[in-house]
JSON list of C-alpha atoms in Angstrom, two decimals:
[
{"chain": "A", "resi": 18, "resn": "UNK", "atom": "CA", "xyz": [104.74, 133.10, 189.26]},
{"chain": "A", "resi": 19, "resn": "UNK", "atom": "CA", "xyz": [104.75, 130.44, 186.35]},
{"chain": "A", "resi": 20, "resn": "UNK", "atom": "CA", "xyz": [104.62, 131.61, 183.12]},
{"chain": "A", "resi": 21, "resn": "UNK", "atom": "CA", "xyz": [101.57, 130.73, 181.20]},
{"chain": "A", "resi": 22, "resn": "UNK", "atom": "CA", "xyz": [101.61, 130.38, 177.46]},
{"chain": "A", "resi": 23, "resn": "UNK", "atom": "CA", "xyz": [98.38, 130.97, 175.43]},
{"chain": "A", "resi": 24, "resn": "UNK", "atom": "CA", "xyz": [98.24, 129.66, 171.83]},
{"chain": "A", "resi": 25, "resn": "UNK", "atom": "CA", "xyz": [95.52, 130.55, 169.04]},
{"chain": "A", "resi": 26, "resn": "UNK", "atom": "CA", "xyz": [93.85, 127.57, 168.52]},
{"chain": "A", "resi": 27, "resn": "UNK", "atom": "CA", "xyz": [94.86, 125.49, 165.59]},
{"chain": "A", "resi": 28, "resn": "UNK", "atom": "CA", "xyz": [92.43, 122.49, 164.61]},
{"chain": "A", "resi": 29, "resn": "UNK", "atom": "CA", "xyz": [94.62, 119.14, 164.81]},
{"chain": "A", "resi": 30, "resn": "UNK", "atom": "CA", "xyz": [92.51, 116.03, 164.47]},
{"chain": "A", "resi": 31, "resn": "UNK", "atom": "CA", "xyz": [93.17, 113.02, 166.65]},
{"chain": "A", "resi": 32, "resn": "UNK", "atom": "CA", "xyz": [94.87, 111.09, 163.67]},
{"chain": "A", "resi": 33, "resn": "UNK", "atom": "CA", "xyz": [96.97, 114.46, 162.80]},
{"chain": "A", "resi": 34, "resn": "UNK", "atom": "CA", "xyz": [98.06, 114.69, 166.50]},
{"chain": "A", "resi": 35, "resn": "UNK", "atom": "CA", "xyz": [99.09, 110.93, 166.35]},
{"chain": "A", "resi": 36, "resn": "UNK", "atom": "CA", "xyz": [101.14, 111.50, 163.41]},
{"chain": "A", "resi": 37, "resn": "UNK", "atom": "CA", "xyz": [102.78, 114.76, 164.64]},
{"chain": "A", "resi": 38, "resn": "UNK", "atom": "CA", "xyz": [103.63, 112.96, 168.04]},
{"chain": "A", "resi": 39, "resn": "UNK", "atom": "CA", "xyz": [104.73, 109.93, 166.54]},
{"chain": "A", "resi": 40, "resn": "UNK", "atom": "CA", "xyz": [107.04, 111.36, 163.50]},
{"chain": "A", "resi": 41, "resn": "UNK", "atom": "CA", "xyz": [106.91, 115.05, 163.06]},
{"chain": "A", "resi": 42, "resn": "UNK", "atom": "CA", "xyz": [107.76, 116.90, 166.06]},
{"chain": "A", "resi": 43, "resn": "UNK", "atom": "CA", "xyz": [110.89, 117.77, 164.46]},
{"chain": "A", "resi": 44, "resn": "UNK", "atom": "CA", "xyz": [109.64, 119.14, 161.47]},
{"chain": "A", "resi": 45, "resn": "UNK", "atom": "CA", "xyz": [109.93, 122.69, 161.17]},
{"chain": "A", "resi": 46, "resn": "UNK", "atom": "CA", "xyz": [107.14, 123.22, 158.61]},
{"chain": "A", "resi": 47, "resn": "UNK", "atom": "CA", "xyz": [104.71, 122.43, 161.44]},
{"chain": "A", "resi": 48, "resn": "UNK", "atom": "CA", "xyz": [103.85, 125.43, 163.69]},
{"chain": "A", "resi": 49, "resn": "UNK", "atom": "CA", "xyz": [104.82, 125.25, 167.39]},
{"chain": "A", "resi": 50, "resn": "UNK", "atom": "CA", "xyz": [101.25, 125.65, 168.39]},
{"chain": "A", "resi": 51, "resn": "UNK", "atom": "CA", "xyz": [99.97, 122.89, 166.49]},
{"chain": "A", "resi": 52, "resn": "UNK", "atom": "CA", "xyz": [102.75, 120.45, 167.70]},
{"chain": "A", "resi": 53, "resn": "UNK", "atom": "CA", "xyz": [101.70, 121.61, 171.52]},
{"chain": "A", "resi": 54, "resn": "UNK", "atom": "CA", "xyz": [97.94, 120.96, 170.60]},
{"chain": "A", "resi": 55, "resn": "UNK", "atom": "CA", "xyz": [98.77, 117.69, 169.06]},
{"chain": "A", "resi": 56, "resn": "UNK", "atom": "CA", "xyz": [100.94, 116.48, 172.39]},
{"chain": "A", "resi": 57, "resn": "UNK", "atom": "CA", "xyz": [97.85, 117.58, 174.54]},
{"chain": "A", "resi": 58, "resn": "UNK", "atom": "CA", "xyz": [95.70, 115.58, 172.12]},
{"chain": "A", "resi": 59, "resn": "UNK", "atom": "CA", "xyz": [97.38, 112.43, 172.53]},
{"chain": "A", "resi": 60, "resn": "UNK", "atom": "CA", "xyz": [98.06, 113.01, 176.17]},
{"chain": "A", "resi": 61, "resn": "UNK", "atom": "CA", "xyz": [94.62, 113.07, 176.72]},
{"chain": "A", "resi": 62, "resn": "UNK", "atom": "CA", "xyz": [93.54, 109.91, 174.76]},
{"chain": "A", "resi": 63, "resn": "UNK", "atom": "CA", "xyz": [91.82, 107.37, 176.70]},
{"chain": "A", "resi": 64, "resn": "UNK", "atom": "CA", "xyz": [94.44, 104.64, 175.85]},
{"chain": "A", "resi": 65, "resn": "UNK", "atom": "CA", "xyz": [97.97, 104.98, 174.64]},
{"chain": "A", "resi": 66, "resn": "UNK", "atom": "CA", "xyz": [98.40, 101.54, 173.08]},
{"chain": "A", "resi": 67, "resn": "UNK", "atom": "CA", "xyz": [99.41, 102.99, 169.65]},
{"chain": "A", "resi": 68, "resn": "UNK", "atom": "CA", "xyz": [102.05, 105.43, 171.13]},
{"chain": "A", "resi": 69, "resn": "UNK", "atom": "CA", "xyz": [105.04, 104.20, 172.78]},
{"chain": "A", "resi": 70, "resn": "UNK", "atom": "CA", "xyz": [106.96, 105.08, 175.94]},
{"chain": "A", "resi": 71, "resn": "UNK", "atom": "CA", "xyz": [109.81, 106.26, 173.95]},
{"chain": "A", "resi": 72, "resn": "UNK", "atom": "CA", "xyz": [107.35, 108.41, 171.99]},
{"chain": "A", "resi": 73, "resn": "UNK", "atom": "CA", "xyz": [105.88, 110.13, 175.04]},
{"chain": "A", "resi": 74, "resn": "UNK", "atom": "CA", "xyz": [109.51, 110.91, 176.60]},
{"chain": "A", "resi": 75, "resn": "UNK", "atom": "CA", "xyz": [110.32, 112.30, 173.19]},
{"chain": "A", "resi": 76, "resn": "UNK", "atom": "CA", "xyz": [107.55, 114.81, 173.65]},
{"chain": "A", "resi": 77, "resn": "UNK", "atom": "CA", "xyz": [108.41, 115.79, 177.12]},
{"chain": "A", "resi": 78, "resn": "UNK", "atom": "CA", "xyz": [112.31, 116.28, 175.89]},
{"chain": "A", "resi": 79, "resn": "UNK", "atom": "CA", "xyz": [110.62, 118.46, 172.98]},
{"chain": "A", "resi": 80, "resn": "UNK", "atom": "CA", "xyz": [108.62, 120.26, 175.52]},
{"chain": "A", "resi": 81, "resn": "UNK", "atom": "CA", "xyz": [111.53, 121.04, 177.65]},
{"chain": "A", "resi": 82, "resn": "UNK", "atom": "CA", "xyz": [113.82, 121.85, 175.10]},
{"chain": "A", "resi": 83, "resn": "UNK", "atom": "CA", "xyz": [111.36, 124.61, 173.65]},
{"chain": "A", "resi": 84, "resn": "UNK", "atom": "CA", "xyz": [109.66, 125.99, 176.67]},
{"chain": "A", "resi": 85, "resn": "UNK", "atom": "CA", "xyz": [111.07, 127.60, 180.03]},
{"chain": "A", "resi": 86, "resn": "UNK", "atom": "CA", "xyz": [108.71, 126.17, 182.63]},
{"chain": "A", "resi": 87, "resn": "UNK", "atom": "CA", "xyz": [110.55, 127.85, 185.51]}
]
């Protein structure tokens, strides 16, 4: 059975989410739930013109480094 991780809701604006995804995923002062919420907010944006493919790949790598999806 897949492991479901539930987080307390952290309010991250779209601008903050973009900045976290673009520049701060490796910043240890930002809570893990905030980073996950930031990734989710960015992934759900209508367009991704302001985020590069490298940024999105970095998000995927970060997720797989920090969570066990098996």
